[in-house]
Structures are given as C-alpha cells and as structure tokens.
Coordinates of C-alpha atoms and ligand atoms in Angstrom, one line a residue:
Chain A
M30 CA 21.7 12.8 -0.3
S31 CA 19.8 14.2 -3.2
F32 CA 18.7 17.7 -3.3
I33 CA 15.4 18.5 -1.6
S34 CA 13.5 21.2 -3.5
V35 CA 11.4 23.8 -1.7
F36 CA 8.4 22.4 -3.8
E37 CA 8.8 19.1 -2.1
V38 CA 8.2 20.8 1.2
L39 CA 5.4 23.1 -0.2
G40 CA 3.9 20.6 -2.5
P41 CA 2.6 18.7 -4.3
N42 CA -0.3 20.8 -5.3
M43 CA -3.0 18.0 -5.0
I44 CA -6.5 17.1 -4.6
G45 CA -7.0 16.0 -1.0
P46 CA -7.3 14.4 1.3
S47 CA -4.2 12.3 1.3
S48 CA -0.9 12.5 -0.6
S49 CA -0.3 8.9 -0.7
H50 CA -3.9 7.5 -0.9
T51 CA -5.3 10.3 -3.2
A52 CA -2.5 12.2 -5.0
G53 CA -0.3 9.1 -5.4
A54 CA -3.2 7.2 -6.7
A55 CA -4.1 9.7 -9.4
A56 CA -0.4 9.9 -10.4
I57 CA -0.2 6.1 -10.9
A58 CA -3.3 5.8 -12.9
F59 CA -2.2 9.0 -14.9
L60 CA 1.1 7.2 -15.9
A61 CA -0.5 3.9 -16.6
Q62 CA -2.9 5.5 -19.3
K63 CA 0.2 7.3 -20.7
M64 CA 2.0 3.9 -21.0
L65 CA -1.0 2.5 -22.8
A66 CA -0.8 5.4 -25.2
E67 CA -4.5 5.4 -26.1
T68 CA -7.8 6.2 -24.6
V69 CA -8.8 3.7 -22.0
E70 CA -12.3 2.0 -22.6
E71 CA -12.2 -0.6 -19.9
V72 CA -10.3 -0.7 -16.7
D73 CA -10.1 -2.9 -13.6
F74 CA -8.3 -1.8 -10.5
I75 CA -7.1 -4.4 -7.9
L76 CA -6.1 -2.8 -4.7
Y77 CA -3.7 -4.2 -2.0
G78 CA -2.7 -3.3 1.5
S79 CA -3.8 -0.1 3.0
F80 CA -5.3 0.9 -0.4
A81 CA -7.6 -2.0 -0.1
K82 CA -8.6 -1.3 3.4
T83 CA -9.3 2.5 3.1
Y84 CA -9.6 3.3 -0.5
H85 CA -13.2 4.6 -0.4
G86 CA -12.9 7.1 2.5
H87 CA -9.6 8.6 1.0
G88 CA -11.2 9.0 -2.5
T89 CA -8.5 6.5 -3.9
D90 CA -11.1 5.1 -6.2
R91 CA -12.0 8.5 -7.7
A92 CA -8.3 9.4 -7.9
L93 CA -7.6 6.2 -9.8
L94 CA -10.4 6.7 -12.2
G95 CA -9.5 10.4 -12.7
G96 CA -6.0 9.5 -13.5
I97 CA -7.1 6.9 -16.0
M98 CA -9.0 9.6 -17.8
G99 CA -5.9 11.7 -18.0
F100 CA -6.5 14.1 -15.0
N101 CA -3.3 14.9 -13.1
T102 CA -3.0 15.3 -9.3
E103 CA -4.2 18.9 -9.4
D104 CA -7.3 18.4 -11.4
E105 CA -10.5 19.2 -9.6
R106 CA -12.6 17.0 -11.9
I107 CA -11.2 14.1 -9.8
R108 CA -13.8 14.6 -7.3
D109 CA -16.6 13.8 -9.9
S110 CA -14.7 11.1 -11.8
F111 CA -17.4 8.4 -11.4
E112 CA -20.0 10.7 -13.0
L113 CA -17.5 11.8 -15.6
A114 CA -16.5 8.1 -16.4
D115 CA -20.1 7.1 -16.7
A116 CA -20.8 10.0 -19.1
K117 CA -17.8 8.9 -21.2
G118 CA -18.9 5.5 -21.3
L119 CA -15.8 4.1 -19.6
T120 CA -16.2 0.8 -18.0
Y121 CA -14.5 0.3 -14.6
S122 CA -14.4 -2.0 -11.6
F123 CA -12.6 -2.0 -8.3
S124 CA -11.7 -5.1 -6.3
V125 CA -9.5 -5.7 -3.3
D126 CA -6.9 -8.4 -2.7
E127 CA -6.2 -8.6 1.1
E128 CA -4.5 -12.0 0.7
E129 CA -1.4 -10.9 -1.0
K130 CA 0.9 -9.6 1.7
E131 CA 4.2 -9.5 -0.3
V132 CA 3.4 -6.0 -1.7
H133 CA 4.0 -2.5 -0.7
P134 CA 1.3 -1.3 1.6
N135 CA -0.2 1.3 -1.1
T136 CA -0.3 -0.9 -4.3
V137 CA -2.6 -1.1 -7.2
D138 CA -2.7 -3.3 -10.3
I139 CA -4.3 -1.6 -13.2
R140 CA -5.7 -3.7 -16.1
M141 CA -6.6 -1.6 -19.1
T142 CA -8.1 -2.1 -22.5
G143 CA -7.7 0.9 -24.9
T144 CA -10.1 1.8 -27.8
S145 CA -8.1 -0.2 -30.3
G146 CA -8.4 -3.3 -28.1
R147 CA -4.8 -3.0 -26.9
K148 CA -4.4 -4.3 -23.4
M149 CA -1.9 -3.7 -20.6
T150 CA -1.5 -4.3 -16.9
V151 CA 0.5 -2.0 -14.9
R152 CA 1.4 -2.2 -11.2
G153 CA 2.0 1.0 -9.3
E154 CA 3.1 1.9 -5.7
S155 CA 2.5 5.1 -3.8
I156 CA 5.5 5.6 -1.8
G157 CA 4.6 8.6 0.3
G158 CA 4.3 12.5 -0.3
G159 CA 2.6 11.9 -3.6
K160 CA 5.6 10.1 -5.1
V161 CA 4.9 6.9 -7.0
Q162 CA 6.8 4.2 -8.9
I163 CA 5.6 1.9 -11.5
T164 CA 6.9 -1.6 -10.6
R165 CA 5.4 -3.9 -13.2
M166 CA 4.3 -3.7 -16.8
N167 CA 2.4 -6.7 -18.0
S168 CA 4.3 -9.6 -16.3
V169 CA 7.7 -8.0 -16.3
K170 CA 9.2 -6.2 -13.3
I171 CA 10.2 -2.6 -14.2
H172 CA 10.9 0.6 -12.5
F173 CA 10.2 4.2 -13.4
T174 CA 8.8 7.1 -11.5
G175 CA 7.4 9.5 -14.0
E176 CA 9.4 12.4 -12.6
Y177 CA 11.5 12.5 -15.7
S178 CA 10.6 12.3 -19.5
A179 CA 10.8 8.6 -20.3
V180 CA 10.8 6.4 -23.4
I181 CA 9.5 2.9 -22.8
V182 CA 10.8 0.6 -25.7
T183 CA 9.3 -2.9 -26.1
H184 CA 11.6 -5.1 -28.0
Q185 CA 13.1 -8.6 -28.5
D186 CA 16.0 -9.2 -26.2
R187 CA 18.7 -9.3 -29.0
P188 CA 22.1 -7.7 -29.1
G189 CA 22.4 -4.3 -30.6
V190 CA 19.0 -2.9 -29.6
A191 CA 20.4 -1.1 -26.5
S192 CA 23.1 0.6 -28.6
H193 CA 20.6 1.5 -31.3
I194 CA 18.4 3.3 -28.7
T195 CA 21.4 5.1 -27.0
K196 CA 22.5 6.2 -30.5
C197 CA 19.1 7.7 -31.4
L198 CA 19.2 9.6 -28.2
S199 CA 22.7 10.8 -28.3
D200 CA 22.3 11.9 -32.0
R201 CA 19.6 14.3 -30.7
E202 CA 21.9 15.3 -27.7
V203 CA 19.5 14.0 -25.1
N204 CA 21.1 13.7 -21.7
I205 CA 20.3 10.2 -20.3
A206 CA 19.6 10.2 -16.6
Y207 CA 18.9 6.5 -16.3
M208 CA 18.6 3.6 -18.7
R209 CA 17.6 0.2 -17.7
L210 CA 16.7 -3.2 -19.5
F211 CA 13.9 -5.3 -17.9
R212 CA 13.1 -8.7 -19.1
E213 CA 11.4 -12.0 -18.1
D214 CA 13.6 -14.5 -19.8
K215 CA 16.7 -14.2 -21.9
G216 CA 16.0 -13.8 -25.6
K217 CA 12.2 -13.0 -25.1
T218 CA 10.3 -9.7 -24.9
A219 CA 12.2 -7.0 -23.0
Y220 CA 11.5 -3.5 -22.1
T221 CA 14.1 -0.8 -22.1
I222 CA 13.2 2.3 -20.1
V223 CA 15.3 5.5 -20.7
E224 CA 14.8 8.5 -18.5
S225 CA 16.2 11.8 -19.6
D226 CA 16.7 15.3 -18.0
G227 CA 14.9 17.4 -20.5
A228 CA 11.9 16.9 -22.7
L229 CA 12.4 14.4 -25.5
P230 CA 12.5 15.5 -29.2
S231 CA 9.3 14.4 -30.9
E232 CA 11.1 12.5 -33.7
V233 CA 12.9 10.2 -31.3
A234 CA 10.1 7.7 -31.1
A235 CA 10.0 7.1 -34.8
E236 CA 13.8 6.9 -35.0
I237 CA 14.0 4.1 -32.3
Q238 CA 11.1 2.2 -34.0
K239 CA 13.2 1.8 -37.1
N240 CA 15.2 -1.1 -35.5
P241 CA 13.5 -4.4 -36.6
Y242 CA 13.6 -6.0 -33.1
V243 CA 11.7 -3.0 -31.7
S244 CA 8.0 -3.5 -31.6
E245 CA 6.8 -0.5 -29.7
V246 CA 7.9 2.9 -28.5
V247 CA 6.0 4.9 -26.0
V248 CA 7.1 8.4 -24.7
V249 CA 5.8 9.4 -21.2
E250 CA 6.4 13.1 -20.4
P251 CA 5.9 14.2 -16.9
Chain B
M9 CA 27.4 27.9 -2.2
Y10 CA 23.8 28.3 -0.7
E11 CA 23.2 24.5 0.3
F12 CA 23.0 23.9 3.9
D13 CA 21.9 20.8 5.9
C14 CA 21.2 22.0 9.3
A15 CA 19.7 25.2 11.0
K16 CA 23.3 26.1 12.4
D17 CA 24.7 26.3 8.9
M18 CA 21.6 28.0 7.6
L19 CA 22.1 30.8 10.0
G20 CA 25.7 31.0 9.3
L21 CA 25.1 31.4 5.6
C22 CA 22.4 34.1 6.4
E23 CA 25.1 35.9 8.3
K24 CA 27.8 35.4 5.7
Y25 CA 25.7 36.7 2.8
E26 CA 23.7 39.0 4.9
L27 CA 20.4 37.5 3.7
P28 CA 17.1 36.7 5.3
I29 CA 16.2 33.0 5.5
S30 CA 13.8 33.4 2.6
A31 CA 16.3 34.8 0.2
L32 CA 18.9 32.2 1.0
M33 CA 16.2 29.5 0.4
Y34 CA 15.4 31.1 -2.9
R35 CA 19.0 31.2 -3.9
R36 CA 19.5 27.6 -2.8
E37 CA 16.5 26.6 -5.1
L38 CA 18.1 28.2 -8.1
E39 CA 21.4 26.7 -7.4
G40 CA 20.0 23.3 -6.8
T41 CA 17.5 22.8 -9.7
E42 CA 17.8 23.3 -13.4
A43 CA 14.8 25.7 -13.3
G44 CA 15.3 29.3 -13.7
E45 CA 13.8 32.2 -11.9
E46 CA 10.7 32.5 -14.1
E47 CA 9.8 28.9 -13.6
I48 CA 10.4 28.9 -9.8
D49 CA 8.5 32.2 -9.5
G50 CA 5.6 30.8 -11.5
K51 CA 5.4 27.7 -9.3
M52 CA 5.4 29.6 -6.0
S53 CA 2.9 32.1 -7.2
R54 CA 0.7 29.1 -8.2
A55 CA 1.1 27.7 -4.8
L56 CA 0.1 30.9 -3.1
E57 CA -3.0 31.2 -5.4
I58 CA -4.1 27.6 -4.5
M59 CA -3.7 28.4 -0.8
K60 CA -5.7 31.6 -1.1
H61 CA -8.5 29.9 -2.9
A62 CA -8.6 27.0 -0.3
A63 CA -8.6 29.3 2.7
H64 CA -11.5 31.5 1.3
S65 CA -13.8 29.1 -0.6
P66 CA -15.4 27.3 2.3
I67 CA -16.3 30.4 4.1
I68 CA -18.7 31.1 1.2
Q69 CA -19.5 27.7 0.2
P70 CA -19.0 25.1 2.8
K71 CA -18.5 21.5 1.7
K72 CA -19.1 18.2 3.6
S73 CA -16.0 16.0 4.0
M74 CA -15.6 12.6 2.3
N75 CA -16.4 10.8 5.7
G76 CA -18.8 13.4 7.0
L77 CA -16.9 14.5 10.0
L78 CA -16.2 18.1 8.7
G79 CA -17.9 20.8 7.1
G80 CA -18.9 24.3 7.9
E81 CA -16.4 25.1 10.5
A82 CA -14.7 27.9 8.6
Q83 CA -18.1 29.7 7.9
K84 CA -19.0 29.5 11.7
L85 CA -15.6 31.0 12.6
D86 CA -16.2 33.7 10.2
A87 CA -19.6 34.5 11.3
L88 CA -18.2 34.9 14.9
Y89 CA -15.5 37.1 13.6
Q90 CA -17.8 39.3 11.7
T91 CA -19.9 40.0 15.0
G92 CA -16.6 41.6 16.4
K93 CA -16.7 39.3 19.4
A94 CA -14.1 36.8 18.4
P95 CA -12.2 36.6 21.8
C96 CA -8.7 35.7 20.4
G97 CA -8.5 38.9 18.5
D98 CA -8.2 39.7 14.8
L99 CA -4.9 38.0 13.9
V100 CA -5.6 34.6 15.6
S101 CA -9.1 34.5 14.6
R102 CA -8.3 35.1 10.8
G103 CA -5.6 32.5 11.0
I104 CA -7.5 29.8 12.5
T105 CA -10.6 30.4 10.2
Y106 CA -8.3 30.1 7.2
A107 CA -6.4 26.9 8.6
M108 CA -9.6 25.1 9.2
A109 CA -11.0 26.2 5.9
V110 CA -8.0 24.6 4.1
L111 CA -8.6 21.3 6.0
E112 CA -12.2 21.4 4.9
V113 CA -11.3 21.7 1.2
N114 CA -8.8 19.0 1.6
A115 CA -11.2 16.5 3.3
S116 CA -13.8 17.2 0.6
M117 CA -11.4 16.4 -2.4
G118 CA -10.6 19.9 -3.2
L119 CA -7.3 21.4 -4.5
I120 CA -4.7 22.2 -1.8
V121 CA -0.9 22.6 -1.4
A122 CA 0.7 20.0 0.9
A123 CA 2.6 22.1 3.5
P124 CA 4.5 19.9 4.3
T125 CA 1.6 17.3 4.3
A126 CA -2.1 17.4 3.3
G127 CA -3.1 16.9 7.1
S128 CA -1.1 20.0 8.0
A129 CA -1.8 22.0 5.0
G130 CA -3.8 24.8 6.7
I131 CA -1.2 26.2 9.1
V132 CA 1.3 27.9 6.8
P133 CA -1.4 29.6 4.6
G134 CA -3.6 30.4 7.7
T135 CA -0.9 32.2 9.4
L136 CA 0.4 34.0 6.2
L137 CA -3.0 35.0 5.0
A138 CA -4.1 36.4 8.4
L139 CA -0.9 38.4 8.5
Q140 CA -1.6 39.7 5.1
E141 CA -5.1 40.7 6.0
I142 CA -4.4 42.3 9.3
Y143 CA -1.1 44.0 8.6
G144 CA -1.6 44.8 4.9
L145 CA 1.4 42.6 3.6
S146 CA 1.9 42.4 -0.2
D147 CA 1.8 39.2 -2.0
D148 CA 5.6 39.4 -2.6
A149 CA 6.0 39.5 1.2
L150 CA 3.9 36.3 1.3
L151 CA 5.9 34.6 -1.3
S152 CA 9.1 35.4 0.7
G153 CA 7.2 33.9 3.7
L154 CA 6.7 30.7 1.8
Y155 CA 10.4 30.3 1.1
N156 CA 11.3 31.0 4.7
A157 CA 8.7 28.3 5.8
G158 CA 10.1 26.0 3.1
A159 CA 13.6 26.2 4.5
I160 CA 12.3 25.0 8.0
G161 CA 10.2 22.3 6.4
Y162 CA 13.2 21.2 4.4
L163 CA 15.3 20.8 7.5
A164 CA 12.6 18.7 9.1
M165 CA 12.4 16.5 5.9
R166 CA 16.1 16.2 5.8
N167 CA 17.0 15.6 9.4
A168 CA 13.8 14.3 11.1
T169 CA 10.4 13.4 9.4
V170 CA 7.3 15.0 8.3
A171 CA 5.1 11.8 8.1
G172 CA 2.6 11.3 10.9
A173 CA 3.0 7.5 10.2
V174 CA 6.7 7.8 11.3
G175 CA 6.7 10.6 13.8
G176 CA 3.3 11.3 15.0
C177 CA 1.4 14.5 14.6
Q178 CA 4.3 16.6 16.2
A179 CA 6.1 15.8 12.8
E180 CA 3.1 17.2 10.6
V181 CA 1.3 19.7 12.5
G182 CA 4.3 20.4 14.7
V183 CA 6.6 21.0 11.8
A184 CA 4.0 23.0 9.9
S185 CA 3.6 25.2 12.8
A186 CA 7.3 25.5 13.2
M187 CA 7.4 26.6 9.6
A188 CA 4.7 29.1 10.0
A189 CA 6.3 30.6 13.1
S190 CA 9.6 31.2 11.4
A191 CA 7.9 32.6 8.4
M192 CA 5.8 35.0 10.6
T193 CA 9.0 36.1 12.5
E194 CA 10.7 37.1 9.3
L195 CA 7.7 39.0 7.9
M196 CA 7.5 40.9 11.3
G197 CA 11.0 42.1 11.1
G198 CA 12.7 39.5 13.0
T199 CA 16.3 38.3 12.4
P200 CA 17.1 34.8 11.1
R201 CA 18.1 33.8 14.6
M202 CA 14.7 34.8 15.9
C203 CA 13.1 32.8 13.2
A204 CA 14.9 29.8 14.2
A205 CA 14.2 30.3 17.9
A206 CA 10.5 30.7 17.0
A207 CA 10.6 27.3 15.2
S208 CA 12.5 25.6 18.1
T209 CA 9.7 27.0 20.4
V210 CA 6.9 25.4 18.5
L211 CA 8.7 22.1 18.4
Q212 CA 9.0 22.1 22.1
N213 CA 5.3 23.1 22.6
M214 CA 4.0 20.4 20.3
L215 CA 6.5 17.8 21.3
G216 CA 4.9 14.3 21.6
L217 CA 1.6 15.1 19.8
V218 CA 0.4 11.8 18.5
C219 CA -1.3 11.0 15.2
D220 CA -4.8 9.4 15.8
P221 CA -7.1 10.5 13.1
V222 CA -10.6 9.1 13.5
G223 CA -11.4 6.3 11.1
G224 CA -7.8 6.7 9.8
F225 CA -8.9 9.7 7.6
V226 CA -7.3 13.0 7.5
E227 CA -10.3 14.9 9.0
Y228 CA -10.7 14.9 12.8
P229 CA -9.0 15.9 15.0
C230 CA -6.7 17.0 12.3
Q231 CA -8.7 20.1 11.5
N232 CA -8.7 21.4 15.2
R233 CA -5.0 20.8 15.3
N234 CA -4.4 23.1 12.2
A235 CA -6.1 25.9 14.1
A236 CA -4.0 25.0 17.3
G237 CA -0.8 24.9 15.0
V238 CA -1.6 28.6 13.9
A239 CA -2.1 29.8 17.4
N240 CA 1.1 28.1 18.5
A241 CA 3.1 29.6 15.6
M242 CA 1.8 33.0 16.5
V243 CA 2.6 32.7 20.2
A244 CA 6.1 31.4 19.4
S245 CA 6.8 34.2 17.0
E246 CA 5.8 36.8 19.5
L247 CA 8.1 35.3 22.1
A248 CA 11.0 35.4 19.5
L249 CA 10.2 38.9 18.3
A250 CA 10.3 40.1 22.0
G251 CA 14.0 39.0 21.9
I252 CA 13.6 36.0 24.2
P253 CA 16.3 33.5 23.2
Q254 CA 15.8 29.8 23.4
L255 CA 18.1 27.6 25.3
I256 CA 17.6 24.7 22.8
P257 CA 18.6 25.5 19.1
L258 CA 16.4 24.3 16.3
D259 CA 18.7 21.4 15.2
E260 CA 18.5 20.0 18.7
M261 CA 14.7 20.2 18.8
M262 CA 14.5 18.6 15.5
D263 CA 16.6 15.7 16.7
A264 CA 14.5 15.6 19.8
M265 CA 11.3 15.5 17.9
Y266 CA 12.4 12.8 15.7
K267 CA 13.6 10.6 18.6
V268 CA 10.4 11.2 20.4
G269 CA 8.5 10.2 17.2
K270 CA 10.3 6.9 16.9
R271 CA 9.3 6.1 20.5
I272 CA 5.6 6.9 19.9
P273 CA 3.9 3.4 19.8
P274 CA 2.6 2.3 16.3
E275 CA -0.9 2.5 17.6
L276 CA -0.5 6.3 17.9
R277 CA 1.0 6.8 14.4
E278 CA -1.7 7.2 11.9
T279 CA -3.1 3.6 12.4
A280 CA -6.3 4.9 14.1
L281 CA -5.7 2.2 16.8
G282 CA -5.4 4.6 19.8
G283 CA -5.9 8.3 21.0
C284 CA -8.7 10.2 19.6
A285 CA -9.5 7.5 17.2
T286 CA -10.5 4.8 19.7
T287 CA -12.6 7.0 22.1
P288 CA -16.2 5.6 22.4
S289 CA -17.7 8.6 20.5
A290 CA -15.1 8.3 17.7
C291 CA -15.9 4.5 17.3
A292 CA -19.6 5.3 17.2
S293 CA -19.2 7.8 14.6
C294 CA -17.4 5.3 12.3
Q295 CA -20.1 2.9 11.9
G296 CA -17.8 0.0 11.5
G297 CA -16.1 1.5 8.5
C298 CA -13.1 2.4 10.5
A299 CA -9.6 1.4 9.2
G300 CA -8.3 0.0 12.4
N301 CA -11.0 -1.8 14.2
Ligands
SF4_1 S1 -3.7 13.4 13.4 FE1 -2.3 12.4 11.9 S2 -3.4 12.6 9.9 FE2 -4.3 14.2 11.3 S3 -3.0 15.9 10.9 FE3 -2.1 14.9 12.6 S4 -0.4 13.7 11.7 FE4 -1.9 14.3 10.0

C-alpha cells in the first residue's frame, strides 16, 4: 500500500463545498488549460453522471470555469468565476449528457479553443477526496493525475521516439516515475506521457522537440 | 522506522521511542515523503491559518450558502456566548461556534481544509481553536494537535473509510470527531493510550450515523453534526483524561465502524434518498431541485 501523507488526511486545502464536485472539478479544468498550454478563449463543458445531476448546487460549474482561467483549488476567486470570465471575454457553455452511462460518475469533457485557435478536448474524472485523473486527450485514451511533473509529447508513432525522450530526460538526471505511450492506431499520432519525481529542467521541452517525429511538447507542473 | 498501520502498532512505537502520537506522526511524515522539515512545517502552518480564518470570518461576516440552507449560525452562537449565558460553558460553546462557522464557509464556496473531508471540516479546527482560546495554547501546540489528529484520520483512511458515500456520516463526522478527541487528549496532557481510548469512545458514540444531506448538498444536517462532533470529542476526551479505560481498542472500533458502514443501505449513504433528506420539510425546501427525487 502506498504511503498516506498527513496532508491527505488534513487536506486538500480547497474551496468548498465538495472535494469531489468542487475541488476535483477545479483541478481537472486547471490541468486541461495547462495541457492546452495557452489562454483559453472558448470552452464547452459536457458533464456526466453525478456531475450532470448536481453541478449547480455544488458549484461544479464555477470550479470548472475557474480552473480553466488558471485558478487552483485553493483560489477564492472561484466563487466569482462567472463574473471574472465575463469580464475577460471568455466564452463558455455547460451541457449535460445523462444518456452516457459508461463513464465514471464524476466525469467532464472539456472542449477548449485557445487564443491561437488551437483546439483540444480533454476528459477528466474526479475520483474522490479532490483527486483527479485525465483519461482522454482528443480521441486518445490517456492517463495522468497531475500529482507529478509531467511532459506530454505528441508525436508520430515511429521507432526511436521513446528512446529519444528517455535520453533527453536521463541526460538531465530526471528521475522517471512513470512513462507510458498512448495511441489510437499503430503508426499514427501517439502521446507519450512521462511523469517525474522532481520538477523538470526548463530546457527539456526544447530538447525533446528536436526529434523530427515530435510535433509538440507540453510540460505540466503540479 | 516510524511507519505504522494500526493503532496497536502506533501505541507500541510511541512507547518504544517515548514520543507522543503527534511527534511520531511528524517523524513518519518526514520519513515517508521527500519533503523536508521546512516544507512540511510550512504546509501545516498554512492549514492552521486557513482553519483559523474559516472559523472566524462568518462570525463577523455571515454568508448565505450555495443552496440557501445555511448562513448566520456562527454569528448567532457568538452573540449568545457574548451574553455570558451560553449553557454549555466556554469550551463547548466556542468549539461549536467555530465548527459551524467552518461549514458555513465551506457551503458558501469559501476556503477550508478538508479534515478529513469537507463535510466534516469544522470539527478538528473547532475543537483545537476552542482549546487555544480557553486554555491559552500556543500555535505550536495546535500544530502538534493537527499531527495527532492526522494520525487517527490516517488509520481510518487506511483501515476503514472516511467517505460518507461508503460508510455513512459515522465515517466523516465520526472520524473527524475521533481525530479531535485524540488531539485534545494529548494537548490536555493525556498519554497516547488515553488518546486512542478517546478516539475509540467517539466511534462507539457515533456508530451507525447515516449520511443523508438535504438535496444531496453538504449543508444540512452536516453543519449541526459538526457541532455535535465537537461536543462528542470533548466528552470522550474528558472520559479518557479521567483515566477511564475502554474495553474496545481503537482498531476494533475502526473495524466495527467500517463493517457497520458497509451495511448501511445505499439510500442512507450520501444519495439523499432517505433520513433527513426525505423528510417532508426537507423535500419542501428543495423545490424540486433535489438530487435524489
Ligand atoms: S451527512 Fe453526509 S455529507 Fe453531511 S457531513 Fe455527514 S457524511 Fe458528510
């Protein structure tokens, strides 16, 4: 059994009222905007399961919108996120999907468009106690939690890319906690996600980017 | 060296190293994470700071909750206390005021520390801050109290549950109250064994409490139960400090609580399909927006 820290008992520090419906929602949206890696201009949230049923009374909507604006789970601006989003000119919508049953009870799909026109859809699940997992990026099933520093590399599914990524990291003495490859079909677009124990050196992204099959590198720090 | 997975082992280590539960838990944290003293101390001080703010701010400035069921309770309790006529006495009165204040903050989208959950977040700070005010304890003493409370909560997380959806309110408010009872016992000069006895007592006294929040939202009766959790903690601690031993050790009560929790029907585990949530008055207050109609 993995170590349970005293701060998992006395924590998270969070905007109420619910660790799963409020804090978890903010955490998912916060990670999503980090993955987009630019300011979100337009966002649609599709809510499933218990999120779909009770999102308003739990402030799930405010928490999601706050997270998209880069507020973390402790940020008291979450309470006013509608007003703040309007003031920033961020376009947003919420819809519910109560038909889909094959999802975790607290699931949200976040469709984002950034200031450069870049688009991305991220699916997140709030799994209790404020903990979350990202389970989908565009149409590909992925998995990461945001608890560690992570690099998300978008690349073509070709031999040598994985070893290039590992080399870039080991050259800088990064201790890899997890490394996984996610892909839809063999030979097409793939995502490699590496989670590391400590913070990642700033030049790592540029180094990984040098491989010709790599199209994008995003670093997500917790 | 300092890791333990049950109360029995925890007490064994306290005796072996001659440490109170708080110090053992602190060393366990240092040993088990990569963080150093400075980082850990900073995090715990920050938690205490958030707790203090949440316990005090609604007394000055009450806030309506998201679903309108709460707001102003802490201010009313404070007003009664200020008249000098609060019948429960200073310690209980301050404790319940602060506990209810924290739930008011939580329900109005303010900043709190889950302890161990958001719904039960008032009990540990309520108890500790009342002790500080009435007995003049230092912040350092309160920080130790948080480590002690954390040890009990950790055991519940590890060996039972702290989720209302899994084990009912006995797992949320019950565990929070057990944490507070143990912390209070240490701060009032009790031994580690007395702390564990106090925690065991609370679990006995709150055994079977169902989770039935009106409308499915963490507001009502959650806030009342945070006040009750403080009182329960204080009662259990006084029994322990008087030297009353408990027949049932804490590990066995954790296990009993978990087993009872699993036998609580789903209607009474956070689904708002029974208990307080389906009383006629609760349903009327919900105006059809209720989660489990
Ligand atoms: S009734 Fe349920 S939601 Fe409310 S405090 Fe108890 S366990 Fe939490």
